[in-house]
Coordinates of C-alpha atoms and ligand atoms in Angstrom, one line a residue:
M1 CA -1.0 27.4 -113.9
N2 CA -0.1 24.9 -111.3
K3 CA -3.2 23.5 -109.5
T4 CA -2.8 22.8 -106.0
W5 CA -5.1 22.2 -102.9
W6 CA -4.5 25.3 -101.2
K7 CA -5.2 27.3 -104.2
E8 CA -8.4 25.4 -103.9
S9 CA -9.5 25.5 -100.2
V10 CA -11.5 28.1 -98.4
V11 CA -9.8 29.0 -94.9
Y12 CA -11.9 30.1 -91.6
Q13 CA -10.0 31.8 -89.0
I14 CA -10.8 30.9 -85.7
Y15 CA -9.5 33.6 -83.0
P16 CA -9.6 30.8 -79.9
R17 CA -10.4 33.3 -77.1
S18 CA -13.7 34.5 -78.7
F19 CA -14.7 31.3 -80.4
S20 CA -16.1 29.0 -78.1
D21 CA -15.9 28.4 -74.1
S22 CA -16.5 24.5 -72.9
N23 CA -15.2 25.1 -69.1
G24 CA -17.1 28.5 -68.3
D25 CA -13.9 30.3 -67.3
G26 CA -15.0 32.9 -70.1
I27 CA -12.6 32.4 -72.5
G28 CA -12.7 30.5 -75.5
D29 CA -10.7 27.3 -75.6
I30 CA -9.6 24.2 -77.7
N31 CA -12.2 21.9 -76.7
G32 CA -15.0 24.6 -77.2
I33 CA -13.3 24.5 -80.9
I34 CA -13.7 20.8 -81.3
E35 CA -17.6 21.2 -80.0
K36 CA -18.0 23.4 -83.1
L37 CA -16.0 21.5 -85.7
D38 CA -19.5 19.7 -87.1
Y39 CA -20.7 23.3 -87.9
L40 CA -17.9 24.4 -89.5
K41 CA -17.9 21.3 -91.7
E42 CA -21.6 22.0 -92.6
L43 CA -20.4 25.7 -93.6
G44 CA -18.0 23.8 -96.5
I45 CA -14.6 25.1 -95.4
N46 CA -11.8 22.9 -95.6
V47 CA -9.0 24.9 -93.7
I48 CA -8.7 26.3 -90.3
W49 CA -6.3 29.0 -89.5
L50 CA -5.7 29.0 -85.4
S51 CA -4.9 32.1 -84.2
P52 CA -2.0 31.2 -81.4
V53 CA -2.9 29.1 -78.8
Y54 CA 0.7 29.1 -77.3
Q55 CA 1.7 30.0 -73.8
S56 CA 1.4 33.8 -73.4
P57 CA 1.2 36.3 -70.6
N58 CA -1.6 37.7 -72.9
D59 CA -0.1 41.4 -73.0
D60 CA -1.6 41.2 -77.1
N61 CA -3.7 38.1 -76.9
G62 CA -1.3 35.5 -77.5
Y63 CA 0.8 37.0 -80.3
D64 CA 3.6 37.5 -77.5
I65 CA 4.5 33.9 -77.0
S66 CA 6.5 32.5 -74.0
D67 CA 6.8 29.2 -75.1
Y68 CA 6.2 28.1 -78.4
Q69 CA 6.0 24.5 -77.6
K70 CA 3.5 24.5 -74.9
I71 CA -0.3 25.4 -75.3
M72 CA -1.8 28.4 -73.2
D73 CA -2.9 27.2 -70.0
E74 CA -6.4 28.9 -70.7
F75 CA -6.9 27.1 -73.7
G76 CA -6.2 23.7 -72.5
T77 CA -3.6 21.0 -72.9
M78 CA -1.5 19.8 -75.7
E79 CA -3.6 16.6 -75.4
D80 CA -6.9 18.7 -76.1
W81 CA -4.6 20.1 -79.2
E82 CA -3.8 16.9 -80.2
R83 CA -7.2 15.6 -80.0
L84 CA -8.3 18.8 -82.2
L85 CA -5.9 18.1 -84.9
A86 CA -7.3 14.3 -85.1
E87 CA -10.9 15.5 -85.1
M88 CA -10.2 17.9 -87.6
H89 CA -8.5 15.4 -89.9
K90 CA -10.9 12.9 -89.4
R91 CA -13.6 15.4 -91.1
G92 CA -10.8 16.2 -93.6
L93 CA -10.2 19.6 -92.2
K94 CA -6.8 21.0 -92.4
L95 CA -5.0 22.8 -89.6
I96 CA -2.9 25.8 -90.1
M97 CA -1.0 27.5 -87.2
D98 CA 0.0 30.9 -86.3
L99 CA 4.0 31.6 -86.4
V100 CA 4.9 34.7 -84.3
V101 CA 8.6 35.3 -84.8
N102 CA 9.0 38.3 -85.8
H103 CA 9.1 38.8 -81.9
S104 CA 8.4 36.8 -78.7
S105 CA 7.1 37.7 -75.1
D106 CA 9.4 39.4 -72.8
E107 CA 8.9 36.7 -70.8
H108 CA 10.0 33.9 -73.2
A109 CA 13.0 31.9 -71.6
W110 CA 15.2 33.4 -74.5
F111 CA 14.5 37.2 -73.6
K112 CA 14.8 36.1 -69.8
E113 CA 18.5 35.1 -70.4
S114 CA 19.0 37.7 -73.2
R115 CA 18.5 40.5 -70.7
K116 CA 20.7 39.1 -68.0
S117 CA 24.3 40.6 -69.5
K118 CA 25.5 41.7 -72.5
D119 CA 27.7 38.5 -72.9
N120 CA 25.1 36.1 -72.4
P121 CA 24.7 33.1 -75.0
Y122 CA 21.2 34.6 -76.1
R123 CA 21.9 38.2 -75.8
D124 CA 21.8 38.1 -79.7
Y125 CA 18.5 36.4 -79.8
Y126 CA 17.2 40.3 -79.6
I127 CA 18.2 43.5 -80.8
W128 CA 19.9 45.3 -78.2
R129 CA 21.7 48.8 -78.7
P130 CA 23.1 51.5 -76.6
G131 CA 21.3 55.1 -76.2
K132 CA 21.9 58.2 -78.3
N133 CA 22.9 61.2 -76.4
G134 CA 21.2 59.9 -73.6
A135 CA 17.9 59.1 -75.7
E136 CA 16.6 56.0 -77.3
P137 CA 18.6 54.4 -80.2
N138 CA 16.5 55.9 -83.2
N139 CA 13.4 57.6 -83.8
W140 CA 11.2 54.7 -84.8
E141 CA 7.6 54.5 -83.1
S142 CA 6.0 51.3 -82.2
V143 CA 2.8 50.1 -84.1
F144 CA 1.0 49.9 -80.5
S145 CA 2.0 53.8 -79.6
G146 CA 5.4 55.3 -78.5
S147 CA 8.9 54.6 -78.7
A148 CA 9.9 51.2 -80.5
W149 CA 12.9 51.0 -77.9
E150 CA 12.8 50.1 -74.1
Y151 CA 15.4 50.9 -71.9
D152 CA 16.6 48.1 -69.5
E153 CA 18.2 48.8 -66.3
A154 CA 20.1 45.4 -66.0
T155 CA 22.6 46.1 -68.9
E156 CA 21.8 49.9 -69.3
E157 CA 20.8 49.2 -72.9
Y158 CA 17.5 49.6 -75.3
Y159 CA 16.0 46.5 -76.7
L160 CA 13.6 47.1 -79.8
H161 CA 9.9 46.5 -79.7
V162 CA 8.3 47.3 -82.9
F163 CA 4.8 46.1 -81.3
S164 CA 4.4 46.4 -77.2
K165 CA 7.3 46.5 -75.0
K166 CA 6.4 43.1 -73.6
Q167 CA 6.9 42.0 -77.3
P168 CA 10.9 42.5 -78.2
D169 CA 11.9 42.0 -81.6
L170 CA 13.9 38.4 -82.5
N171 CA 17.1 39.1 -84.1
W172 CA 16.9 37.3 -87.6
E173 CA 21.1 38.4 -88.4
N174 CA 21.8 35.4 -85.6
P175 CA 21.6 32.3 -87.5
K176 CA 21.2 30.3 -84.1
L177 CA 18.0 32.0 -83.9
R178 CA 16.9 31.1 -87.3
E179 CA 17.8 27.5 -86.8
E180 CA 15.7 27.5 -83.2
V181 CA 12.4 28.6 -85.2
Y182 CA 13.2 26.2 -87.9
R183 CA 13.5 23.3 -85.4
M184 CA 10.5 24.8 -83.2
M185 CA 8.4 24.8 -86.8
K186 CA 9.1 21.1 -87.5
F187 CA 7.9 20.3 -84.0
W188 CA 4.4 21.4 -85.0
L189 CA 5.3 20.4 -88.9
D190 CA 6.1 16.8 -87.5
K191 CA 2.9 16.5 -85.2
G192 CA 1.1 16.8 -88.5
I193 CA -0.5 20.3 -89.0
D194 CA -1.0 21.9 -92.3
G195 CA 1.0 24.9 -92.6
F196 CA 1.7 28.1 -91.0
R197 CA 0.4 31.7 -90.8
M198 CA 3.0 33.8 -90.5
D199 CA 2.7 37.2 -88.5
V200 CA 4.0 40.2 -89.8
I201 CA 7.0 37.9 -91.5
N202 CA 8.1 40.8 -93.7
F203 CA 9.2 42.7 -90.9
I204 CA 12.2 40.3 -89.7
S205 CA 14.7 41.9 -91.8
K206 CA 15.9 45.3 -90.4
V207 CA 17.9 48.0 -92.5
P208 CA 21.7 47.4 -91.0
G209 CA 22.6 50.1 -88.5
L210 CA 19.2 50.8 -87.6
P211 CA 19.1 54.5 -88.8
D212 CA 16.6 57.4 -87.9
A213 CA 13.7 57.4 -89.8
E214 CA 14.3 60.7 -92.4
N215 CA 10.2 61.4 -92.9
P216 CA 8.6 59.4 -89.9
H217 CA 5.5 60.5 -91.2
N218 CA 5.6 59.2 -94.4
Q219 CA 6.5 56.0 -93.5
R220 CA 4.5 52.6 -94.4
Y221 CA 2.6 51.4 -91.3
A222 CA 4.3 53.0 -88.3
W223 CA 7.4 55.1 -88.0
G224 CA 10.5 53.7 -89.2
G225 CA 8.2 51.1 -91.2
D226 CA 10.5 51.6 -94.4
Y227 CA 13.4 50.3 -92.4
F228 CA 12.1 47.0 -91.0
M229 CA 9.2 45.9 -93.9
D230 CA 10.8 44.2 -97.0
G231 CA 14.3 44.5 -95.6
P232 CA 17.2 43.8 -97.2
R233 CA 17.5 40.0 -96.4
I234 CA 13.9 39.3 -96.1
H235 CA 13.9 37.0 -99.2
E236 CA 17.3 35.3 -98.1
F237 CA 15.0 34.4 -94.8
M238 CA 12.3 33.2 -96.5
N239 CA 14.1 30.7 -99.2
E240 CA 16.3 29.5 -96.4
M241 CA 13.3 28.6 -94.0
N242 CA 11.5 27.1 -97.1
Q243 CA 14.6 24.8 -98.2
N244 CA 15.5 23.9 -94.5
V245 CA 11.7 23.3 -93.6
L246 CA 8.8 24.0 -95.6
S247 CA 9.9 22.2 -98.5
Q248 CA 9.9 19.0 -96.9
Y249 CA 6.1 19.0 -96.1
D250 CA 3.2 19.4 -98.0
V251 CA 1.9 22.4 -96.4
M252 CA 0.1 25.8 -97.3
T253 CA 1.7 29.0 -95.7
V254 CA 0.2 32.6 -96.3
G255 CA 2.9 35.5 -94.8
E256 CA 1.1 38.7 -93.3
M257 CA 2.7 41.5 -94.8
P258 CA 1.6 45.2 -94.1
G259 CA 3.2 47.4 -96.5
V260 CA 3.4 45.0 -99.4
T261 CA 3.6 45.9 -102.9
T262 CA 2.3 43.7 -105.7
E263 CA 5.7 43.7 -107.3
E264 CA 7.1 42.4 -103.5
A265 CA 4.3 40.3 -103.4
A266 CA 4.5 38.7 -106.8
L267 CA 8.2 38.0 -105.9
Y268 CA 7.2 36.3 -102.3
T269 CA 4.5 34.1 -104.0
D270 CA 6.2 32.9 -107.1
G271 CA 6.5 29.2 -106.7
E272 CA 10.0 28.9 -108.3
R273 CA 11.4 31.0 -105.9
R274 CA 10.3 28.9 -103.0
E275 CA 9.2 31.5 -100.8
L276 CA 5.7 31.3 -99.5
N277 CA 2.3 30.3 -101.3
M278 CA 0.4 33.8 -100.8
V279 CA 0.5 36.8 -98.6
F280 CA -2.0 39.0 -96.9
Q281 CA -1.7 42.7 -98.3
F282 CA -3.0 45.5 -96.7
E283 CA -3.8 48.0 -99.6
H284 CA -7.6 47.5 -99.4
V285 CA -8.2 47.5 -95.5
D286 CA -5.8 51.2 -95.5
L287 CA -8.1 52.6 -97.8
D288 CA -10.3 54.6 -95.3
T289 CA -7.0 55.6 -93.5
G290 CA -6.1 59.5 -93.5
P291 CA -2.8 60.9 -93.7
G292 CA -2.7 60.7 -89.8
G293 CA -2.7 56.9 -89.7
K294 CA -5.2 54.2 -88.9
W295 CA -7.4 56.2 -86.6
D296 CA -7.6 59.2 -88.8
L297 CA -10.9 58.1 -90.5
K298 CA -11.4 58.9 -94.3
P299 CA -14.4 57.8 -96.5
L300 CA -13.8 55.0 -98.2
E301 CA -14.3 55.5 -102.1
L302 CA -15.6 52.4 -104.4
K303 CA -13.1 53.7 -107.2
D304 CA -10.4 53.4 -104.9
L305 CA -11.6 49.7 -103.8
K306 CA -11.7 48.6 -107.5
A307 CA -8.3 49.8 -108.4
T308 CA -6.7 48.1 -105.4
F309 CA -8.2 44.8 -105.8
T310 CA -8.0 45.1 -109.7
K311 CA -4.1 45.8 -109.2
W312 CA -4.0 42.5 -106.9
Q313 CA -6.0 40.6 -109.2
K314 CA -3.6 41.5 -112.3
G315 CA -0.3 42.0 -110.6
L316 CA -0.4 38.4 -109.5
E317 CA -2.0 36.8 -112.3
G318 CA -0.1 34.0 -113.7
K319 CA 3.0 34.9 -111.4
G320 CA 2.1 34.5 -107.8
W321 CA -1.3 33.9 -105.8
N322 CA -3.5 36.1 -103.6
S323 CA -5.1 35.5 -100.4
L324 CA -8.6 37.0 -100.1
Y325 CA -9.9 38.6 -96.9
L326 CA -12.6 41.5 -95.9
N327 CA -11.9 41.0 -92.5
N328 CA -9.7 39.2 -89.6
H329 CA -9.1 39.8 -86.0
D330 CA -7.1 42.9 -86.2
Q331 CA -10.1 44.7 -88.7
P332 CA -13.3 46.1 -88.4
R333 CA -16.3 43.6 -89.2
M334 CA -16.5 43.7 -93.1
V335 CA -20.4 44.1 -93.2
S336 CA -20.4 47.5 -91.0
R337 CA -17.2 48.8 -93.0
F338 CA -17.6 48.0 -96.5
G339 CA -21.6 47.4 -96.5
N340 CA -24.6 48.6 -94.5
D341 CA -25.1 46.6 -91.0
K342 CA -28.6 48.5 -90.5
E343 CA -31.1 48.2 -92.9
Y344 CA -29.3 46.3 -95.1
R345 CA -27.1 44.1 -93.2
V346 CA -28.4 40.4 -94.5
E347 CA -27.8 41.9 -98.3
S348 CA -24.8 43.7 -97.9
A349 CA -23.0 40.6 -96.3
K350 CA -23.9 38.5 -99.0
M351 CA -23.3 41.1 -101.7
L352 CA -19.5 41.3 -99.8
A353 CA -19.3 37.4 -99.8
T354 CA -19.9 37.0 -103.3
F355 CA -17.1 40.2 -104.2
L356 CA -14.9 38.2 -102.4
H357 CA -15.2 34.3 -103.1
M358 CA -15.7 35.1 -106.8
M359 CA -12.2 36.4 -107.6
Q360 CA -9.0 34.4 -108.0
G361 CA -7.2 33.5 -105.2
T362 CA -7.6 31.5 -101.4
P363 CA -10.8 33.1 -99.5
Y364 CA -10.8 33.3 -95.8
V365 CA -13.9 33.8 -93.7
Y366 CA -13.3 35.3 -90.3
Q367 CA -15.3 33.8 -87.5
G368 CA -18.7 35.2 -87.0
E369 CA -18.6 36.7 -90.7
E370 CA -20.5 34.2 -91.9
I371 CA -23.6 35.0 -89.7
G372 CA -23.4 39.0 -90.3
M373 CA -21.4 40.2 -86.9
T374 CA -21.3 44.1 -86.8
N375 CA -18.9 46.3 -85.1
V376 CA -19.7 47.0 -81.4
R377 CA -19.9 50.3 -79.9
F378 CA -19.1 50.2 -76.1
E379 CA -20.1 53.3 -74.0
T380 CA -16.6 53.4 -72.0
I381 CA -12.9 52.9 -72.6
E382 CA -13.1 50.5 -69.6
E383 CA -15.2 47.9 -71.5
Y384 CA -12.3 47.5 -74.1
E385 CA -9.3 45.2 -74.0
D386 CA -7.3 45.6 -77.0
I387 CA -4.0 46.9 -76.2
E388 CA -3.2 48.7 -79.7
T389 CA -6.8 50.7 -78.6
L390 CA -5.9 51.5 -74.9
N391 CA -2.4 52.6 -75.7
M392 CA -3.8 55.1 -78.2
Y393 CA -6.6 56.0 -76.0
R394 CA -4.0 56.8 -73.1
E395 CA -1.4 58.8 -75.6
K396 CA -4.4 60.5 -77.5
V397 CA -6.9 61.5 -74.5
M398 CA -5.0 60.8 -71.4
D399 CA -1.6 62.5 -72.5
G400 CA -2.3 64.4 -75.4
G401 CA -6.0 66.4 -74.4
E402 CA -7.4 65.1 -77.4
D403 CA -11.4 65.1 -78.2
L404 CA -12.8 62.1 -76.0
A405 CA -15.9 61.9 -78.5
Q406 CA -13.9 62.0 -81.5
V407 CA -11.4 59.3 -80.5
M408 CA -14.3 57.0 -79.4
N409 CA -15.4 57.4 -82.6
S410 CA -12.5 56.2 -84.1
V411 CA -12.5 53.2 -81.6
Y412 CA -15.9 52.4 -82.8
V413 CA -15.1 52.5 -86.3
K414 CA -11.6 51.1 -86.4
G415 CA -10.9 49.3 -82.9
R416 CA -9.5 45.7 -82.7
D417 CA -12.0 44.5 -80.2
N418 CA -14.9 45.0 -82.9
A419 CA -13.7 41.7 -84.4
R420 CA -13.0 40.1 -81.2
T421 CA -16.4 39.8 -79.2
P422 CA -17.3 36.8 -78.6
I423 CA -19.0 34.5 -81.1
Q424 CA -23.0 34.7 -81.1
W425 CA -23.8 31.0 -80.8
D426 CA -27.7 31.7 -79.9
D427 CA -29.9 33.9 -78.0
S428 CA -29.1 32.5 -74.3
E429 CA -27.2 34.8 -72.3
N430 CA -23.9 35.5 -73.4
A431 CA -24.9 34.6 -76.8
G432 CA -24.2 30.8 -75.6
F433 CA -20.5 31.7 -75.8
T434 CA -19.9 30.9 -72.3
E435 CA -21.4 30.1 -69.1
G436 CA -19.2 32.3 -67.2
N437 CA -18.1 36.0 -67.3
P438 CA -17.0 36.6 -71.1
W439 CA -13.6 38.4 -71.0
L440 CA -15.0 41.0 -73.5
K441 CA -18.5 41.8 -73.4
V442 CA -20.7 39.9 -76.0
N443 CA -22.5 42.5 -79.0
P444 CA -26.0 43.3 -77.6
N445 CA -27.3 42.4 -81.0
Y446 CA -26.9 38.7 -80.3
K447 CA -31.0 38.5 -80.0
E448 CA -31.1 38.8 -83.7
I449 CA -27.7 37.5 -85.0
N450 CA -26.7 34.5 -84.0
A451 CA -25.6 31.0 -85.3
K452 CA -28.6 29.2 -84.2
Q453 CA -30.9 31.6 -86.1
A454 CA -28.8 31.6 -89.0
M455 CA -28.4 27.6 -89.4
E456 CA -32.2 27.4 -89.1
D457 CA -33.2 30.1 -91.6
P458 CA -32.4 28.9 -95.2
E459 CA -32.6 32.4 -96.4
S460 CA -29.4 33.3 -94.0
I461 CA -25.6 34.8 -94.4
F462 CA -24.5 31.0 -93.3
H463 CA -26.4 29.3 -96.0
F464 CA -25.4 32.0 -98.6
Y465 CA -21.6 31.0 -98.0
R466 CA -22.4 27.5 -97.9
R467 CA -23.6 27.7 -101.3
L468 CA -20.7 30.0 -102.4
I469 CA -18.2 27.9 -101.0
Q470 CA -19.9 25.2 -102.8
L471 CA -20.0 26.6 -106.1
R472 CA -16.0 27.1 -105.6
K473 CA -15.6 23.6 -105.3
E474 CA -17.4 22.9 -108.3
N475 CA -16.1 25.3 -110.9
E476 CA -12.7 25.7 -111.7
I477 CA -13.3 28.7 -113.4
I478 CA -13.8 30.3 -109.9
V479 CA -10.6 29.5 -108.5
Y480 CA -8.5 29.8 -111.7
G481 CA -10.1 31.9 -114.0
N482 CA -8.7 35.3 -114.7
Y483 CA -10.1 38.3 -113.4
D484 CA -11.0 41.3 -115.5
L485 CA -12.8 44.9 -114.1
L486 CA -16.0 46.1 -116.0
L487 CA -17.7 49.6 -115.8
E488 CA -14.5 50.9 -114.4
E489 CA -15.8 54.2 -113.7
H490 CA -19.4 53.2 -112.4
P491 CA -19.6 55.1 -109.0
H492 CA -22.0 52.0 -107.3
I493 CA -21.5 49.1 -109.6
Y494 CA -18.3 46.9 -109.1
A495 CA -18.7 44.5 -112.0
Y496 CA -16.1 42.0 -112.8
S497 CA -15.8 39.2 -115.5
R498 CA -13.6 35.6 -115.1
T499 CA -12.6 33.5 -118.2
L500 CA -11.0 30.1 -118.1
G501 CA -10.4 28.9 -121.6
G502 CA -13.7 29.0 -123.6
E503 CA -15.7 29.8 -120.1
K504 CA -17.1 33.2 -119.0
L505 CA -18.5 34.2 -115.3
L506 CA -20.2 37.6 -115.0
V507 CA -19.9 39.2 -111.6
M508 CA -22.6 42.3 -110.9
L509 CA -22.4 44.0 -107.6
N510 CA -24.4 46.8 -106.1
F511 CA -22.2 48.5 -103.5
S512 CA -24.8 50.9 -102.6
D513 CA -28.3 51.3 -101.1
E514 CA -29.3 52.8 -104.4
R515 CA -30.8 51.3 -107.3
P516 CA -28.0 51.6 -109.8
V517 CA -28.5 50.3 -113.8
F518 CA -26.1 47.6 -114.7
E519 CA -25.7 48.4 -118.7
M520 CA -23.6 45.3 -120.3
P521 CA -20.7 46.4 -121.7
E522 CA -19.9 46.1 -125.7
E523 CA -17.0 43.6 -125.1
M524 CA -19.1 41.1 -123.4
E525 CA -19.9 38.7 -125.8
F526 CA -22.2 35.8 -125.6
S527 CA -26.0 34.3 -126.3
D528 CA -27.0 32.6 -123.5
H529 CA -26.6 33.2 -119.5
E530 CA -27.3 31.1 -116.7
L531 CA -27.6 32.5 -113.0
M532 CA -25.1 30.9 -110.5
I533 CA -26.0 32.4 -107.5
S534 CA -28.0 36.0 -106.3
N535 CA -28.9 37.6 -102.7
Y536 CA -32.2 38.6 -104.3
E537 CA -34.8 36.7 -106.2
V538 CA -34.1 36.7 -109.5
H539 CA -35.9 35.4 -112.6
A540 CA -34.1 33.0 -114.9
E541 CA -35.3 34.2 -118.3
E542 CA -34.6 37.8 -117.3
S543 CA -32.7 39.9 -120.1
I544 CA -29.3 41.0 -118.5
Q545 CA -28.4 43.9 -121.1
T546 CA -29.7 46.1 -118.8
V547 CA -30.5 45.3 -115.0
E548 CA -31.6 47.8 -112.3
L549 CA -30.1 46.7 -108.8
K550 CA -31.6 46.6 -105.9
P551 CA -29.5 47.6 -102.7
Y552 CA -26.4 45.7 -102.2
E553 CA -27.7 43.2 -104.8
A554 CA -25.1 40.6 -106.3
R555 CA -25.6 38.5 -109.2
V556 CA -23.1 35.9 -110.6
Y557 CA -24.0 34.5 -114.4
R558 CA -22.3 31.9 -116.6
L559 CA -22.4 33.3 -119.9
K560 CA -22.6 30.9 -123.1
Ligands
NOJ1 C1 -0.3 41.2 -86.5 C2 -1.3 40.2 -85.4 O1 -2.4 39.7 -86.5 C3 -2.0 41.2 -84.5 O2 -3.1 40.6 -83.6 C4 -0.7 41.4 -83.5 O3 -1.1 42.3 -82.5 C5 0.5 41.7 -84.3 N1 0.7 41.0 -85.5 C6 2.0 41.5 -83.3 O4 1.8 40.4 -83.3

């Protein structure tokens, strides 16, 4: 297998609005990030993925960009951003920027031109269609509720928006648009950035003719999903972007790809095909989703988690490369979702970190994960900010008359604001995030859960992450070793091995608050064992043939 720096990296994601506010306006900013670089350096990560900091009217918190080459005023200036990059590089940290080119903002100059007239030179930068029988051009639905089409009076046509109506989809069939995107990518690469995270990049090639979705309810991800995910020209576009731009720089790329399969992902990330380094797949974060979609809650089964991770580990082995994540700015907090954020918050956060960081792939830590931040429950919908949540609430409760308590419960479990509450730096007012009024309320548990406490406590989740990241740096087997699932049928224990040449690791994880017994599988042959990391105290000499695991216990052994 080819060895590269991005396979050996650990990435930390910053959602700038919620990270650290340096000027008291209640909104995180670039100077706030600079103040925290030493904290991140101490954690041991070596790459930062920065969610969008470009000019934006913030309909979707920066994922609706009105100028790709300007910094959002609320976050600072281009000089601040350049200082951030310099301060990062000085510390040996790499920066990957968010590339959001499935859509722009409707306030982007291109769209303002595009909507003016049917023969405007920018008309074909977007996807315009006449209505069909006095209604929308097709039955696709927006990921953020309602039709995916918006009627525009000026030219009496509709434009496509897979996300909000302020996020019109760009038309990748137009070579001029593709050239503009490549030019913009070079603008940032020439400033010295180290790569891109590409927003819903497998949505950019739509099925020609934009036909009605046949079984709207059986679509991947959203109504119409089958017609715009991994579309017919997607590999051609990815390859062209690689040839024209990426191949000219030593950078890393990760494509966000809802609905992507292991087979497709193996193609996107096969180095010989020259497309992307890795993708964010969604299968493991859809396991607690019922047939009604994201807000239809379903309990998570450990057997499904095992099957999914194993499929991805084995599916890309020797072919492509996995990205490893359990949460991000769109997903609930990992400890609330997969662990126990009450009596075993610390233990289960460490167990989940071990689970992820011991796999093959590049791990991503989402801000606040390293201190075990949890989901939040605000009493009323007025306290929420996320457009996806608010649109859903309007559709289901205000228009649809659905049960308020049930809808609020799904917001508590799945809403994106769970991940977006400000980072809890200390136990002072507003958790030390801002001296002003935070744009989104702080999680009231900041008095116990905060970075200051975590730094001071040698047994904290933060210091556990530091050790995990250090282990990955010191042991090639953690990066490159092959993964094999053990004890497939066990209802509480997730165990797997990693193998590289003659070396072997054993990872034992208890995903429950019970005390299940680990029995060494027969195929595991070894004469000695050495403990590498654990989240409870363990006697080095203890036999590991039969082990009663404590709630959410995690251990990693080197077998000899
Ligand atoms: C995926 C991003 O992660 C999410 O935050 C955003 O709302 C959509 N893409 C649209 O850009």
